[in-house]
Coordinates of C-alpha atoms and ligand atoms in Angstrom, one line a residue:
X212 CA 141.3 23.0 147.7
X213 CA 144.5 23.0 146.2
X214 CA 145.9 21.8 142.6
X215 CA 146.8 17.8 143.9
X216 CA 142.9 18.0 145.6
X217 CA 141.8 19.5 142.9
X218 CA 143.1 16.7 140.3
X219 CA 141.8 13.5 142.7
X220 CA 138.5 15.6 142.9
X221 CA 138.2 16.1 139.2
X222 CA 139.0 12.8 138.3
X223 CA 136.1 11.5 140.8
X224 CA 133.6 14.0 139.8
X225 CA 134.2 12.7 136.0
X226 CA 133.5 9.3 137.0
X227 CA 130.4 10.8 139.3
X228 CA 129.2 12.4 135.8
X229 CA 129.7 9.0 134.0
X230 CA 127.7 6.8 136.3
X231 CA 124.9 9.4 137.0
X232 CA 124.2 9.2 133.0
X233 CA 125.1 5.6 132.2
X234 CA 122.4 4.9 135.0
X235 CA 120.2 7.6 134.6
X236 CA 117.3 5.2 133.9
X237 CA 117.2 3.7 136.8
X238 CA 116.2 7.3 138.3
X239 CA 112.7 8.3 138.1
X240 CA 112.7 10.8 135.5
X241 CA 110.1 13.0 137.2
X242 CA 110.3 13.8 141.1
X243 CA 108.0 13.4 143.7
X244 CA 108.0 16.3 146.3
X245 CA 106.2 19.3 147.4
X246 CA 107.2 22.6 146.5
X247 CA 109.8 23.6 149.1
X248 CA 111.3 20.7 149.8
X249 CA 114.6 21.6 150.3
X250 CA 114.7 24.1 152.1
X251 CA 114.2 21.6 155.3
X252 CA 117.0 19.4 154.3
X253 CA 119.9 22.3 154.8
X254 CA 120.8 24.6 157.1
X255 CA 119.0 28.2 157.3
X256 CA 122.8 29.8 157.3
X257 CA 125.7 29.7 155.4
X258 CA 128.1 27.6 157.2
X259 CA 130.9 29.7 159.3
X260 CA 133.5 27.2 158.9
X261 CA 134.7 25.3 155.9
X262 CA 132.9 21.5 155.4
X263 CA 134.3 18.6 153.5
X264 CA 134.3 17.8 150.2
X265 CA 132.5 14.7 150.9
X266 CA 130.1 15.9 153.0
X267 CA 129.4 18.1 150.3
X268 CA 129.2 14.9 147.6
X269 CA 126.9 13.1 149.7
X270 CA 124.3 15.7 150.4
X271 CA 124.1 15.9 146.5
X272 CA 122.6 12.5 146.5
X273 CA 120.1 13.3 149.8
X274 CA 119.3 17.1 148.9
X275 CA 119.6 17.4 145.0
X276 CA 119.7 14.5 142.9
X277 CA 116.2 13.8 144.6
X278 CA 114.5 17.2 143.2
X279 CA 116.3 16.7 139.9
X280 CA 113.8 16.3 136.8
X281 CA 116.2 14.4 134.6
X282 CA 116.1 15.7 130.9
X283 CA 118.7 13.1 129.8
X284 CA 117.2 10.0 130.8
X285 CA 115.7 8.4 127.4
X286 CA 112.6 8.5 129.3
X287 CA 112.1 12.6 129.0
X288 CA 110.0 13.2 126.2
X289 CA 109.2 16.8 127.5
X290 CA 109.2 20.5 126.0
X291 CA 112.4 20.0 123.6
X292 CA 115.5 18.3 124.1
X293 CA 118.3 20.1 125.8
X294 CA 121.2 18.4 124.2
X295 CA 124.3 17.3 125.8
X296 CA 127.6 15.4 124.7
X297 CA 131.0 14.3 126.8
X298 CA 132.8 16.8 124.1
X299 CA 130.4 19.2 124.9
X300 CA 131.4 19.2 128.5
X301 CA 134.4 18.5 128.1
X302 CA 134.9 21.5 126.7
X303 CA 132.6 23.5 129.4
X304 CA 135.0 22.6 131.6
X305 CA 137.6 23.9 129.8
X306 CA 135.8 26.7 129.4
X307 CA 135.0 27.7 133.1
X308 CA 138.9 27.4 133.7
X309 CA 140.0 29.5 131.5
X310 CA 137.5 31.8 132.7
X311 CA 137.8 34.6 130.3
X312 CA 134.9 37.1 130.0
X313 CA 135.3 37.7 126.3
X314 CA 133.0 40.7 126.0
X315 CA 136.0 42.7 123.1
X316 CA 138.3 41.3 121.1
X317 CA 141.1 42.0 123.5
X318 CA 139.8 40.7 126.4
X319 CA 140.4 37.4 125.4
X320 CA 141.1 37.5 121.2
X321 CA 141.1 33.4 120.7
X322 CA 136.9 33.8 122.7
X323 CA 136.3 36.7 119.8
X324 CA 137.8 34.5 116.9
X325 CA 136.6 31.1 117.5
X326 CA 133.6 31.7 118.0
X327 CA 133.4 34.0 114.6
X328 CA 134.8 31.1 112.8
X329 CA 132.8 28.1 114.7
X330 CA 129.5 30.8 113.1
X331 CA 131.2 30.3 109.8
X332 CA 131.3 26.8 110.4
X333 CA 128.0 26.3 111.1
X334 CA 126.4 28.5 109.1
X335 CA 128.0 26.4 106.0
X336 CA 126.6 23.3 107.6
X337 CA 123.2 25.1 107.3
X338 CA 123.9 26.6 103.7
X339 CA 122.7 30.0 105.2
X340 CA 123.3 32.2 102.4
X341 CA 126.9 34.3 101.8
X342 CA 125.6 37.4 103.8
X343 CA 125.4 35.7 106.7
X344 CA 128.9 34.4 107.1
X345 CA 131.4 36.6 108.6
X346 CA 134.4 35.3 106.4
X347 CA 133.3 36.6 103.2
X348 CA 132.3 39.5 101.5
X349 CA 129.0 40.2 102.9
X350 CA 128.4 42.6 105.6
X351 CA 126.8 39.9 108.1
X352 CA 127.8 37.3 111.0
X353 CA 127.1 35.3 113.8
X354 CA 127.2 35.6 117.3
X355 CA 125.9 33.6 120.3
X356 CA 123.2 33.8 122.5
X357 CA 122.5 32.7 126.1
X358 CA 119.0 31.4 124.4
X359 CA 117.0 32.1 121.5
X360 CA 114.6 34.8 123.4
X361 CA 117.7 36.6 123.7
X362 CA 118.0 36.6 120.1
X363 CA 114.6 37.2 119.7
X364 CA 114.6 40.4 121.9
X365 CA 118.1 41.6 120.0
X366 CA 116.2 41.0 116.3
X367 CA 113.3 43.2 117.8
X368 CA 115.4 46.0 119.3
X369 CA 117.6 46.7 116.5
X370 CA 114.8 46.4 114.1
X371 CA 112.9 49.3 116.3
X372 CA 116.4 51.6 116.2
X373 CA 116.5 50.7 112.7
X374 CA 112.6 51.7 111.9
X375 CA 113.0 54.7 114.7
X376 CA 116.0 56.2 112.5
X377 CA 114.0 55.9 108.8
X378 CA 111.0 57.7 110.3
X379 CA 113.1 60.4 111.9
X380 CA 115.1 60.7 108.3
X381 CA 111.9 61.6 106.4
X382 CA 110.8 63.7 109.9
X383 CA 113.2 64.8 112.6
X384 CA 110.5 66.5 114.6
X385 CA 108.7 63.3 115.3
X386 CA 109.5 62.2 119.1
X387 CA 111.0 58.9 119.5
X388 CA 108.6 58.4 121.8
X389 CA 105.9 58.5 119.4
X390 CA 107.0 56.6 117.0
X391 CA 107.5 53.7 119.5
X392 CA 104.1 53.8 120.4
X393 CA 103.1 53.3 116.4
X394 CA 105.2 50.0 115.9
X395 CA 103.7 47.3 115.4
X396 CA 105.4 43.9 115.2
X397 CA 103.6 40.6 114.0
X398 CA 104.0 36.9 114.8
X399 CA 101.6 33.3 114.2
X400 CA 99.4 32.8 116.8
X401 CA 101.4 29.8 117.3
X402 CA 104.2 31.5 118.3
X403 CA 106.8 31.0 121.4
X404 CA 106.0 33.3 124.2
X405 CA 109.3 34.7 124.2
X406 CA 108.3 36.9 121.1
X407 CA 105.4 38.2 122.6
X408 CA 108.2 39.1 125.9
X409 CA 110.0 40.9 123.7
X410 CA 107.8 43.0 122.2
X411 CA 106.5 43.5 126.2
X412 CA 110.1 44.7 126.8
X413 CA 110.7 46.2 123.4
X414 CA 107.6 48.3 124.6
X415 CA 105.9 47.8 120.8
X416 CA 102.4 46.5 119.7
X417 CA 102.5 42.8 119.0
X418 CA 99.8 41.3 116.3
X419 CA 99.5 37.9 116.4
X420 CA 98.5 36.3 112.6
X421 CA 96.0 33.3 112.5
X422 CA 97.4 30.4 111.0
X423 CA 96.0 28.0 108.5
X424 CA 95.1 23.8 109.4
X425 CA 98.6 23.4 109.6
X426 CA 99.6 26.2 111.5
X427 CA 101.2 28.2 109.3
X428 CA 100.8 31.4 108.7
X429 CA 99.3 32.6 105.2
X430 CA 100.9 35.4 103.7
X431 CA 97.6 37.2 102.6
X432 CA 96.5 37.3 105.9
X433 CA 99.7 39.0 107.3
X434 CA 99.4 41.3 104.2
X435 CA 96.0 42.1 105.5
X436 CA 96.6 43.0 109.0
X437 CA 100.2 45.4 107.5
X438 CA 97.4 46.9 105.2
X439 CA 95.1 48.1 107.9
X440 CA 97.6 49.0 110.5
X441 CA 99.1 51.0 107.7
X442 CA 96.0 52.9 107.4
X443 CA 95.4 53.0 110.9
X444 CA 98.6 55.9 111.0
X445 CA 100.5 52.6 112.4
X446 CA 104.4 51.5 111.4
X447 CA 104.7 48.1 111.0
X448 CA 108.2 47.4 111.6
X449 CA 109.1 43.3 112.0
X450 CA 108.2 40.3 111.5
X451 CA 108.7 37.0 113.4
X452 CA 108.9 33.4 112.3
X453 CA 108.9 30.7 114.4
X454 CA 109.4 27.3 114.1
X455 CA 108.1 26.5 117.8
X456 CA 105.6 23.2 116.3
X457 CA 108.4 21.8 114.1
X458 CA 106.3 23.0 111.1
X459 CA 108.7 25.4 109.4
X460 CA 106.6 24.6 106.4
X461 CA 107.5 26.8 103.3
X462 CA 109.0 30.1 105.0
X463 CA 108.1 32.0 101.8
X464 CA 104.4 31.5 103.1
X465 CA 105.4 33.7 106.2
X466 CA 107.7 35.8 104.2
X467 CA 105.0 37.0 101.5
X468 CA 107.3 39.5 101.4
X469 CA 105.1 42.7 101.0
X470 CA 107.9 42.8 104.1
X471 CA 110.7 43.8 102.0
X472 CA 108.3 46.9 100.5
X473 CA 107.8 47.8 104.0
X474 CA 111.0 47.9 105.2
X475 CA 110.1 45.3 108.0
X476 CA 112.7 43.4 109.9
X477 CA 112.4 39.4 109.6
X478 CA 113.6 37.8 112.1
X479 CA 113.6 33.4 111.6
X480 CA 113.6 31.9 115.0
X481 CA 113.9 28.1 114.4
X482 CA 114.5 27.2 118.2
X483 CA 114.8 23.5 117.8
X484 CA 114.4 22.6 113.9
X485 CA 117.1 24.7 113.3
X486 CA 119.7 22.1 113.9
X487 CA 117.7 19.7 111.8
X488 CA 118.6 21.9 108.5
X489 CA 122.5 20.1 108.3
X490 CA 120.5 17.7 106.8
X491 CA 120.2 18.1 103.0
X492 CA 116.4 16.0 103.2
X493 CA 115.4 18.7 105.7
X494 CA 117.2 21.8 104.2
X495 CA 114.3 23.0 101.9
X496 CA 112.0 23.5 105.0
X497 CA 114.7 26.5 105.0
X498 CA 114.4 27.9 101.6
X499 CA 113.4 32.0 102.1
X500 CA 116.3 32.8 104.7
X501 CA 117.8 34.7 102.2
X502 CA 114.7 37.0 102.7
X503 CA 115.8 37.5 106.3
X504 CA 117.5 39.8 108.2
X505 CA 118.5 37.4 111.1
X506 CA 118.0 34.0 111.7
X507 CA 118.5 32.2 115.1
X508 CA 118.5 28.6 116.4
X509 CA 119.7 26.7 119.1
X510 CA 123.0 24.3 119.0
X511 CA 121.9 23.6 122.9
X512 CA 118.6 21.6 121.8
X513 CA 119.7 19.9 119.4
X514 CA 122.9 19.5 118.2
X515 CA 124.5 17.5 121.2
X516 CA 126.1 20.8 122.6
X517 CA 125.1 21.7 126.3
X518 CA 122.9 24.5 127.0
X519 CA 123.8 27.3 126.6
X520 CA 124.6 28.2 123.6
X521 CA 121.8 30.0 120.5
X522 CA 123.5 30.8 117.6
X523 CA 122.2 34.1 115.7
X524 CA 123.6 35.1 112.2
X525 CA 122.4 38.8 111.0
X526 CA 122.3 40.3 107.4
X527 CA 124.0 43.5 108.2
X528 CA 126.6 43.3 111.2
X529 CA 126.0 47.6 111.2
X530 CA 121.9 46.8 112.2
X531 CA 122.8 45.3 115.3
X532 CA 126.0 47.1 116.3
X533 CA 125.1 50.3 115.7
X534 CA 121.9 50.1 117.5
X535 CA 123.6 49.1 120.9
X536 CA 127.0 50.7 120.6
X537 CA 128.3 52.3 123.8
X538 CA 132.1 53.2 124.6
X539 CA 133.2 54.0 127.8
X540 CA 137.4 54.5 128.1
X541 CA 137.7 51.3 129.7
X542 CA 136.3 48.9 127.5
X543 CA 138.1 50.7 124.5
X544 CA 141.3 49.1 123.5
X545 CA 143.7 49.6 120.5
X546 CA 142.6 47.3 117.9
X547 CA 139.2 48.5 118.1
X548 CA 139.4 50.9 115.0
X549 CA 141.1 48.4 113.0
X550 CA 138.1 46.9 111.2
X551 CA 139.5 43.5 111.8
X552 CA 138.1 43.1 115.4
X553 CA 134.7 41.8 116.4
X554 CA 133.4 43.0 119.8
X555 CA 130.9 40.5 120.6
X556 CA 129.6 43.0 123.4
X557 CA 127.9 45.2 121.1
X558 CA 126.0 42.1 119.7
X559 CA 124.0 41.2 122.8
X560 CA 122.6 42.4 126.1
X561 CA 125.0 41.6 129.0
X562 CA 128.3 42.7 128.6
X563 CA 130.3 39.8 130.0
X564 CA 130.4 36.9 127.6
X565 CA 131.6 33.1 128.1
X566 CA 133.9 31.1 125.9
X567 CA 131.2 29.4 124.5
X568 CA 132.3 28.6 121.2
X569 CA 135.0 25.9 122.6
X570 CA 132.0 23.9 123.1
X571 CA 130.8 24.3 119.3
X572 CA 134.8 23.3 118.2
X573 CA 135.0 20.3 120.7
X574 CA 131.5 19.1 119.2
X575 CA 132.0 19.5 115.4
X576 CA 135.4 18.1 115.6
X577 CA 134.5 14.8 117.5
X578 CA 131.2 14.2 115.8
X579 CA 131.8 15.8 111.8
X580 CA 128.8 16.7 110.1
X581 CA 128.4 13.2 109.4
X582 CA 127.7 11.7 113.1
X583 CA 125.6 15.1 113.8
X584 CA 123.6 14.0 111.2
X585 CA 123.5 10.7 111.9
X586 CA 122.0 12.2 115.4
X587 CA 119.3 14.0 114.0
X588 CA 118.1 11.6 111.5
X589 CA 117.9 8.8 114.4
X590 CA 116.1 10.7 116.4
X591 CA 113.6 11.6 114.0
X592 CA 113.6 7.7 113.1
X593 CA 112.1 7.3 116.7
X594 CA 109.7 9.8 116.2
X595 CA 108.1 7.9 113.2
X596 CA 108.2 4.8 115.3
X597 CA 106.5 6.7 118.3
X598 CA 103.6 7.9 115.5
X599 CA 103.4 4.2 114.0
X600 CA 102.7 3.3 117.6
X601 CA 100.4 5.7 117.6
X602 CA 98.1 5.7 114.6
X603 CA 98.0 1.5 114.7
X604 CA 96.2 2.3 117.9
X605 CA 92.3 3.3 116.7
X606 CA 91.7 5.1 119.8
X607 CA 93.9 7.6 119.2
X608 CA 94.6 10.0 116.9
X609 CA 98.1 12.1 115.3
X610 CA 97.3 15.8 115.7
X611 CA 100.3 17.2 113.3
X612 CA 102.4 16.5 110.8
X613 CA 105.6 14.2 112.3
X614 CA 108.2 16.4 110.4
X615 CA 111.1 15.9 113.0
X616 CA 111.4 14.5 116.6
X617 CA 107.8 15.6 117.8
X618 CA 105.3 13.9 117.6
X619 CA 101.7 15.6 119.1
X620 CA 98.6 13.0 119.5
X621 CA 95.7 12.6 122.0
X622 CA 93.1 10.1 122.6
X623 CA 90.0 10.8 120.4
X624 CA 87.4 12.1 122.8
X625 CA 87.5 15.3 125.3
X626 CA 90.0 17.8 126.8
X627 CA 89.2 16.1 129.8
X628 CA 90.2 12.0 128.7
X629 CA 93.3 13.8 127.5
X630 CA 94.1 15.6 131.0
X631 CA 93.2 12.5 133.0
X632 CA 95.6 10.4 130.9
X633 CA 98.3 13.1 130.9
X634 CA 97.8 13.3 134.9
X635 CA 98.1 9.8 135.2
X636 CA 101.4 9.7 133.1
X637 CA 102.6 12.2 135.0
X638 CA 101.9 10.8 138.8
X639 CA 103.3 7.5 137.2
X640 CA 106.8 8.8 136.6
X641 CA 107.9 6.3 134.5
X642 CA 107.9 8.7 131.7
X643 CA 107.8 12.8 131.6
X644 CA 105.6 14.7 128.8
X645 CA 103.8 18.1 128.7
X646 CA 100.6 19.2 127.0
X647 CA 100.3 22.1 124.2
X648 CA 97.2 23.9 122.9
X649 CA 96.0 23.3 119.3
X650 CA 93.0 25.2 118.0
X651 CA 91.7 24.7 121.5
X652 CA 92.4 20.4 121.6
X653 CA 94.4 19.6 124.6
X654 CA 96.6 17.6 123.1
X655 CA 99.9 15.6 124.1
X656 CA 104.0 16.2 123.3
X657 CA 105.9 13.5 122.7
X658 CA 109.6 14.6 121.9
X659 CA 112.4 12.5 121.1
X660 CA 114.8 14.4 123.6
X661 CA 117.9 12.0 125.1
X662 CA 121.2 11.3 123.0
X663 CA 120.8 7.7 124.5
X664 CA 116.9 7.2 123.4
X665 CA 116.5 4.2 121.7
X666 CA 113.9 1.9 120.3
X667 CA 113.4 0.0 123.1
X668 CA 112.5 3.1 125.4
X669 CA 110.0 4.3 122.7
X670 CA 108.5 0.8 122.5
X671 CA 108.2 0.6 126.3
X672 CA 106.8 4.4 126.7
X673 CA 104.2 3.5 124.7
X674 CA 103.6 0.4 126.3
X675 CA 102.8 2.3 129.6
X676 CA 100.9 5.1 127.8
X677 CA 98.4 2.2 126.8
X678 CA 98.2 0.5 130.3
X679 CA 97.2 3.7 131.6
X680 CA 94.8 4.4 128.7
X681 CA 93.7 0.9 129.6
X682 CA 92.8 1.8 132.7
X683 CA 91.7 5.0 132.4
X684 CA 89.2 3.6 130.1
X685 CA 87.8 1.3 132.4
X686 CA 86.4 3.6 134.8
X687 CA 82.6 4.3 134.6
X688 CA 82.6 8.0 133.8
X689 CA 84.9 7.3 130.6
Ligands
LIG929 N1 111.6 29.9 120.3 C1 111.1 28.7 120.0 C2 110.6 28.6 118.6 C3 111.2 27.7 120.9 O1 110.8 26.5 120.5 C4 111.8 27.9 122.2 C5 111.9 26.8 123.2 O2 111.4 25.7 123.0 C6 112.2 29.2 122.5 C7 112.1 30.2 121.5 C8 112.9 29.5 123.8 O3 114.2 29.1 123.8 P1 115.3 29.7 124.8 O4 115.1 29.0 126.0 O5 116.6 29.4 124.1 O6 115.0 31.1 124.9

């Protein structure tokens, strides 16, 4: 494909793009195949000579677009949104030509600096506190992740160099190895299974805290379990908060902050709400990330910019640099010793890096603060119209607080009703939710995910939720 081919290409793959999502309802949201579908419909091998360009194009439409579980169609309600925006990919694309792989400041400086700014810029949208914005006088910044685990797992391992390097200043004989198998990290039981990975990969004990009716943690009962691994010869070391539920609740709860006596690492994952605190009514859900020593959330759930992109601010750039610094001669490069350079590839696992940042810029500069939060309160407008729905309905019930754009309910009765109803809305199609677990109630997610969700789709999920509870209802065993 040449540059001419390349233009007509482009220009019909945009319009391809266009119509896919202006007509994404008409799709059913949820396939219906077997597992290993696809394999049958292409060849075993690679081909050995070139194919066309529209042979390619059509076999999207018979091999993929059928297998495709389409999150932006206003009938996903499942998981979390992932978000998307034309600037958004716009700027991907822009992205993927320019093709730099920004790992140091010289391998591409504009990749280093945006993306240090676009933090800044973000970070004052959040009103994180001074420390964590690179353009100031603190000793912090941001940096993005591939994903929030990511961050998660970088929180926990710099934490564990950090604790590993107290312990051995008050003891140099003690073995690193032994003081790994004393650390002890602690999250709510509510907690995303990515911080229970990384503690798996940061090789450390993992406590999981009980949380209260509305699933937050208490601090006394974190206090507790620090006390006794503390005299248990154990090193509690970090701490993780989550906002997996959408109940950020008071963070101080979490934060009780015998942490801060015991040196612990707090790391603030806030996945999905995170996005929601650009909003000043949501904001106070925030108050005690000054307590923290990183925070992380993802721009690629909810604030209309494609996956992937999880931005992470820390307290103390040193805590994560100097706990993954390594320097061979070929990645070192003049400006290095400066102090005015950021190399992102000491901030994170892989060394190569995308320009992901262009994506933040194209966002924030075609939507403002304003229209992002004009996104965020709208869709948590729909959420309070879902629950409306819902409690006017006596046989069902609201199983959380509606804070944001999820909304959890079930049909009063068993485990059971609930997994029959969700099976039926699931072979249905019309509309695509998963389950979660609350203190042992199967009970259902609705999540306000598309950028084109409107009333109407809300009104007319919940119309076919109660046509199949109708249903479901009538049979003799129910
Ligand atoms: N942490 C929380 C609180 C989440 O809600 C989620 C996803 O929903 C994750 C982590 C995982 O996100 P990622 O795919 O960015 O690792």
């Amino acid at each position: 494909m040449d540059a001419a081919e390349f233009r007509r290409r482009g220009k019909e793959m945009v319009d391809y793009v266009a119509d896919y999502l202006e007509n994404i309802e008409q799709r059913p949201v949820y396939p219906d195949l077997e597992p290993g579908y696809l394999r049958s419909l292409i060849p075993n091998e690679a081909p050995a000579e070139p194919e066309t360009y529209e042979e390619i194009m059509k076999d999207v439409e018979r091999v993929i677009m059928p297998g495709i579980t389409h999150w932006h169609s206003p009938y996903f309600y499942a998981y979390f949104p992932a978000a998307s925006s034309y600037p958004a990919m716009l700027a991907d694309m822009l992205c993927t030509a320019i093709g730099c792989i920004g790992f140091s400041w010289a391998a591409s400086p504009a990749c280093t600096e945006l993306e240090t700014v676009m933090m800044d810029w973000l970070g004052k949208m959040l009103q994180l506190p001074e420390h964590f914005i690179a353009g100031t006088h603190g000793h912090g910044g941001g940096v993005i992740q591939g994903t929030a685990s990511e961050a998660t797992l970088m929180s926990l391992l710099a934490a564990r160099c950090k604790a590993v390097r107290r312990v051995q200043a008050s003891n140099s004989e003690l073995p690193e190895a032994e003081i790994f198998s004393k650390l002890v990290a602690y999250t709510s039981e509510q907690a995303h299974s990515s911080v229970e990975r990384a503690a798996l990969i940061g090789g450390v004990m993992m406590r999981k805290v009980p949380t209260d009716n509305s699933y937050a943690v208490g601090g006394d009962m974190l206090k507790k379990m620090v006390e006794e691994d503390k005299a248990a010869g154990l090193i509690p070391f970090y701490t993780c908060k989550h906002t997996f539920m959408c109940y950020p609740n008071n963070l101080l709860r979490f934060l009780f902050l015998p942490g801060n006596k015991e040196n612990m690492w707090m790391h603030i994952d806030a996945a999905y709400a995170g996005s929601a605190f650009i909003c000043p009514e949501f904001r106070p859900l925030l108050n005690g990330v000054e307590y923290a020593d990183s925070f992380n959330f993802n721009p690629h759930k909810w604030l209309l910019v494609n996956f992937d992109c999880s931005a992470m601010w820390v307290k103390k750039r040193a805590d994560i640099i100097g706990a993954f610094k390594f320097e061979p001669l070929y990645l070192k490069h003049e400006n290095q010793e400066s102090g005015l350079v950021t190399d992102y590839r000491h901030w994170q696992i892989p060394l190569g890096r995308r320009f992901r940042s262009l994506k933040l810029w194209f966002v924030f500069r075609m939507y403002g603060l304003s229209g992002l939060q004009a996104h965020i309160r709208k869709q948590v407008g729909l959420a309070k119209e879902f629950e409306s729905l819902v409690r006017a309905d006596k046989r069902f019930e609201i199983c959380a607080e509606v804070i944001m754009g999820l909304v959890c309910f079930r049909l009063k009765g068993s485990n059971e009703l609930n997994q029959d109803l969700l099976k039926r809305i699931t072979n249905g199609r019309e509309i695509h939710l998963v389950p979660c677990q609350l203190s042992s109630r199967f009970v259902l997610r609705f999540a306000i995910c598309a950028r084109t969700t409107e009333s109407r789709h809300i009104q007319q999920a919940w119309h076919h939720i109660t046509q199949l509870t109708f249903e479901l209802l009538q049979e003799p065993n129910h």
